[in-house]
Amino acid sequence: MYYFCTYKARERNIGTALLKVLTAQLLRSNPDLLSHVYERYSKTNTIQTSVRMRALFNELLKMLPPTRIVIDGIDEYDEEDQKQILHCLLSILDEQCGNFQILFISREVRDIKRKLEKFPTIFLSEEQELISRDRYP
């Protein structure tokens, strides 16, 4: 699954919008889950709140084999949107809902780097320096 962040997107609640996109991708690639969603949520109107959306996403993750999520270009958003996305996804990771991994792709931004410091990180700027040294000793 993937989500491509773009500075042109202006959502009021970017965390919920992100979960909607990822949930739609989960359902498209696993159509057998649609009946579960229909039975569980059709009687309760729509899933509009961020809490309900997160609960649905967590439920679906638990029902799936190992899943990878790619979030590309988080640095394209303003600082508040970056915080929302990171909080949304990292809290799901903390709850250990299902077997999944998240790959964040971003330029080196101080606040993003700080939020992700406890996770394995690769900085392409550092890798580029190593490559240059190997190439031109």
PDB file of C-alpha atoms in Angstrom:
ATOM      1  CA  MET A   1       0.000   0.000   0.000  1.00  0.00           C
ATOM      2  CA  TYR A   2       1.187   3.499  -0.564  1.00  0.00           C
ATOM      3  CA  TYR A   3       0.304   7.121  -0.020  1.00  0.00           C
ATOM      4  CA  PHE A   4       1.961   9.870  -2.010  1.00  0.00           C
ATOM      5  CA  CYS A   5       1.965  13.177  -0.158  1.00  0.00           C
ATOM      6  CA  THR A   6       1.685  16.304  -2.260  1.00  0.00           C
ATOM      7  CA  TYR A   7       1.778  19.928  -1.215  1.00  0.00           C
ATOM      8  CA  LYS A   8      -1.322  20.511  -3.384  1.00  0.00           C
ATOM      9  CA  ALA A   9      -3.527  18.344  -1.159  1.00  0.00           C
ATOM     10  CA  ARG A  10      -5.397  20.354   1.419  1.00  0.00           C
ATOM     11  CA  GLU A  11      -7.419  18.183   3.734  1.00  0.00           C
ATOM     12  CA  ARG A  12      -8.906  19.401   6.960  1.00  0.00           C
ATOM     13  CA  ASN A  13      -7.907  16.216   8.783  1.00  0.00           C
ATOM     14  CA  ILE A  14      -5.017  14.724   6.838  1.00  0.00           C
ATOM     15  CA  GLY A  15      -4.657  11.756   9.226  1.00  0.00           C
ATOM     16  CA  THR A  16      -8.210  10.587   8.560  1.00  0.00           C
ATOM     17  CA  ALA A  17      -7.819  11.227   4.821  1.00  0.00           C
ATOM     18  CA  LEU A  18      -4.674   9.093   4.826  1.00  0.00           C
ATOM     19  CA  LEU A  19      -6.469   6.249   6.607  1.00  0.00           C
ATOM     20  CA  LYS A  20      -9.351   6.445   4.110  1.00  0.00           C
ATOM     21  CA  VAL A  21      -6.951   6.042   1.193  1.00  0.00           C
ATOM     22  CA  LEU A  22      -5.049   3.188   2.835  1.00  0.00           C
ATOM     23  CA  THR A  23      -8.282   1.447   3.878  1.00  0.00           C
ATOM     24  CA  ALA A  24      -9.613   1.694   0.321  1.00  0.00           C
ATOM     25  CA  GLN A  25      -6.380   0.115  -0.942  1.00  0.00           C
ATOM     26  CA  LEU A  26      -6.676  -2.675   1.629  1.00  0.00           C
ATOM     27  CA  LEU A  27     -10.232  -3.394   0.537  1.00  0.00           C
ATOM     28  CA  ARG A  28      -9.408  -3.283  -3.188  1.00  0.00           C
ATOM     29  CA  SER A  29      -6.600  -5.783  -2.748  1.00  0.00           C
ATOM     30  CA  ASN A  30      -8.601  -7.962  -0.327  1.00  0.00           C
ATOM     31  CA  PRO A  31     -12.223  -7.901  -1.545  1.00  0.00           C
ATOM     32  CA  ASP A  32     -13.165 -10.705   0.854  1.00  0.00           C
ATOM     33  CA  LEU A  33     -12.946  -8.103   3.657  1.00  0.00           C
ATOM     34  CA  LEU A  34     -15.785  -6.057   2.165  1.00  0.00           C
ATOM     35  CA  SER A  35     -18.459  -8.260   3.705  1.00  0.00           C
ATOM     36  CA  HIS A  36     -16.916  -7.724   7.157  1.00  0.00           C
ATOM     37  CA  VAL A  37     -16.917  -3.944   6.683  1.00  0.00           C
ATOM     38  CA  TYR A  38     -20.468  -3.968   5.355  1.00  0.00           C
ATOM     39  CA  GLU A  39     -21.830  -6.078   8.203  1.00  0.00           C
ATOM     40  CA  ARG A  40     -19.918  -4.209  10.889  1.00  0.00           C
ATOM     41  CA  TYR A  41     -20.445  -0.623   9.725  1.00  0.00           C
ATOM     42  CA  SER A  42     -23.473  -0.422   7.410  1.00  0.00           C
ATOM     43  CA  LYS A  43     -25.891  -0.206  10.341  1.00  0.00           C
ATOM     44  CA  THR A  44     -23.979   2.631  11.991  1.00  0.00           C
ATOM     45  CA  ASN A  45     -24.259   5.100   9.117  1.00  0.00           C
ATOM     46  CA  THR A  46     -20.897   6.259   7.809  1.00  0.00           C
ATOM     47  CA  ILE A  47     -17.377   6.140   9.136  1.00  0.00           C
ATOM     48  CA  GLN A  48     -16.669   9.840   9.403  1.00  0.00           C
ATOM     49  CA  THR A  49     -14.805  10.297  12.631  1.00  0.00           C
ATOM     50  CA  SER A  50     -11.089   9.759  12.883  1.00  0.00           C
ATOM     51  CA  VAL A  51     -11.634   7.356  15.789  1.00  0.00           C
ATOM     52  CA  ARG A  52     -13.946   5.121  13.744  1.00  0.00           C
ATOM     53  CA  MET A  53     -11.678   5.262  10.718  1.00  0.00           C
ATOM     54  CA  ARG A  54      -8.683   4.264  12.805  1.00  0.00           C
ATOM     55  CA  ALA A  55     -10.641   1.427  14.427  1.00  0.00           C
ATOM     56  CA  LEU A  56     -11.624   0.077  11.008  1.00  0.00           C
ATOM     57  CA  PHE A  57      -8.072   0.331   9.694  1.00  0.00           C
ATOM     58  CA  ASN A  58      -6.764  -1.489  12.788  1.00  0.00           C
ATOM     59  CA  GLU A  59      -9.369  -4.246  12.394  1.00  0.00           C
ATOM     60  CA  LEU A  60      -8.459  -4.794   8.767  1.00  0.00           C
ATOM     61  CA  LEU A  61      -4.719  -4.901   9.489  1.00  0.00           C
ATOM     62  CA  LYS A  62      -5.303  -7.645  12.050  1.00  0.00           C
ATOM     63  CA  MET A  63      -7.087  -9.739   9.424  1.00  0.00           C
ATOM     64  CA  LEU A  64      -4.298  -9.558   6.854  1.00  0.00           C
ATOM     65  CA  PRO A  65      -0.976 -11.270   6.298  1.00  0.00           C
ATOM     66  CA  PRO A  66       2.148  -9.107   6.752  1.00  0.00           C
ATOM     67  CA  THR A  67       1.549  -5.758   5.062  1.00  0.00           C
ATOM     68  CA  ARG A  68       3.884  -2.969   3.989  1.00  0.00           C
ATOM     69  CA  ILE A  69       2.842   0.662   3.834  1.00  0.00           C
ATOM     70  CA  VAL A  70       4.868   3.311   1.993  1.00  0.00           C
ATOM     71  CA  ILE A  71       4.333   6.976   2.824  1.00  0.00           C
ATOM     72  CA  ASP A  72       6.237   9.033   0.275  1.00  0.00           C
ATOM     73  CA  GLY A  73       6.970  12.748   0.526  1.00  0.00           C
ATOM     74  CA  ILE A  74       5.684  13.504   4.003  1.00  0.00           C
ATOM     75  CA  ASP A  75       7.973  16.534   3.964  1.00  0.00           C
ATOM     76  CA  GLU A  76       5.731  18.030   1.235  1.00  0.00           C
ATOM     77  CA  TYR A  77       3.123  18.830   3.892  1.00  0.00           C
ATOM     78  CA  ASP A  78       3.293  21.664   6.359  1.00  0.00           C
ATOM     79  CA  GLU A  79       4.493  20.971   9.881  1.00  0.00           C
ATOM     80  CA  GLU A  80       1.004  20.466  11.351  1.00  0.00           C
ATOM     81  CA  ASP A  81       0.017  17.924   8.683  1.00  0.00           C
ATOM     82  CA  GLN A  82       3.325  16.079   9.149  1.00  0.00           C
ATOM     83  CA  LYS A  83       2.578  15.802  12.871  1.00  0.00           C
ATOM     84  CA  GLN A  84      -0.934  14.490  12.183  1.00  0.00           C
ATOM     85  CA  ILE A  85       0.264  11.790   9.801  1.00  0.00           C
ATOM     86  CA  LEU A  86       3.115  10.693  12.037  1.00  0.00           C
ATOM     87  CA  HIS A  87       0.906  10.646  15.123  1.00  0.00           C
ATOM     88  CA  CYS A  88      -1.800   8.694  13.306  1.00  0.00           C
ATOM     89  CA  LEU A  89       0.466   5.966  11.938  1.00  0.00           C
ATOM     90  CA  LEU A  90       2.923   5.746  14.815  1.00  0.00           C
ATOM     91  CA  SER A  91       0.095   5.335  17.317  1.00  0.00           C
ATOM     92  CA  ILE A  92      -1.181   2.392  15.258  1.00  0.00           C
ATOM     93  CA  LEU A  93       2.335   0.946  15.308  1.00  0.00           C
ATOM     94  CA  ASP A  94       2.476   1.420  19.083  1.00  0.00           C
ATOM     95  CA  GLU A  95      -0.809  -0.459  19.465  1.00  0.00           C
ATOM     96  CA  GLN A  96       0.694  -3.302  17.409  1.00  0.00           C
ATOM     97  CA  CYS A  97      -2.432  -3.781  15.357  1.00  0.00           C
ATOM     98  CA  GLY A  98      -1.578  -6.534  12.965  1.00  0.00           C
ATOM     99  CA  ASN A  99       1.635  -7.470  11.263  1.00  0.00           C
ATOM    100  CA  PHE A 100       2.716  -4.482   9.203  1.00  0.00           C
ATOM    101  CA  GLN A 101       5.649  -2.212   8.512  1.00  0.00           C
ATOM    102  CA  ILE A 102       5.752   1.423   7.429  1.00  0.00           C
ATOM    103  CA  LEU A 103       8.380   3.011   5.214  1.00  0.00           C
ATOM    104  CA  PHE A 104       8.462   6.813   5.366  1.00  0.00           C
ATOM    105  CA  ILE A 105      10.261   8.507   2.479  1.00  0.00           C
ATOM    106  CA  SER A 106      11.175  12.109   3.138  1.00  0.00           C
ATOM    107  CA  ARG A 107      13.825  14.719   2.855  1.00  0.00           C
ATOM    108  CA  GLU A 108      15.697  15.236   6.091  1.00  0.00           C
ATOM    109  CA  VAL A 109      13.406  17.466   8.165  1.00  0.00           C
ATOM    110  CA  ARG A 110      14.220  18.049  11.823  1.00  0.00           C
ATOM    111  CA  ASP A 111      10.732  17.344  13.249  1.00  0.00           C
ATOM    112  CA  ILE A 112      10.205  14.242  11.118  1.00  0.00           C
ATOM    113  CA  LYS A 113      13.673  12.976  12.002  1.00  0.00           C
ATOM    114  CA  ARG A 114      12.982  13.505  15.707  1.00  0.00           C
ATOM    115  CA  LYS A 115       9.649  11.630  15.577  1.00  0.00           C
ATOM    116  CA  LEU A 116      11.247   8.674  13.784  1.00  0.00           C
ATOM    117  CA  GLU A 117      14.540   8.538  15.687  1.00  0.00           C
ATOM    118  CA  LYS A 118      13.677   5.308  17.530  1.00  0.00           C
ATOM    119  CA  PHE A 119      13.179   3.462  14.240  1.00  0.00           C
ATOM    120  CA  PRO A 120      15.797   2.192  11.779  1.00  0.00           C
ATOM    121  CA  THR A 121      16.667   5.039   9.425  1.00  0.00           C
ATOM    122  CA  ILE A 122      18.646   5.441   6.222  1.00  0.00           C
ATOM    123  CA  PHE A 123      19.777   8.906   5.223  1.00  0.00           C
ATOM    124  CA  LEU A 124      20.532   9.111   1.542  1.00  0.00           C
ATOM    125  CA  SER A 125      22.736  12.151   2.113  1.00  0.00           C
ATOM    126  CA  GLU A 126      25.037  10.005   4.245  1.00  0.00           C
ATOM    127  CA  GLU A 127      24.881   7.148   1.753  1.00  0.00           C
ATOM    128  CA  GLN A 128      25.810   9.539  -1.059  1.00  0.00           C
ATOM    129  CA  GLU A 129      28.869  10.677   0.893  1.00  0.00           C
ATOM    130  CA  LEU A 130      29.993   7.056   1.329  1.00  0.00           C
ATOM    131  CA  ILE A 131      29.480   6.319  -2.343  1.00  0.00           C
ATOM    132  CA  SER A 132      31.470   9.406  -3.324  1.00  0.00           C
ATOM    133  CA  ARG A 133      34.342   8.419  -1.017  1.00  0.00           C
ATOM    134  CA  ASP A 134      34.403   4.894  -2.463  1.00  0.00           C
ATOM    135  CA  ARG A 135      34.346   6.220  -6.000  1.00  0.00           C
ATOM    136  CA  TYR A 136      36.920   8.988  -5.582  1.00  0.00           C
ATOM    137  CA  PRO A 137      39.411   7.932  -2.857  1.00  0.00           C
TER     138      PRO A 137
END
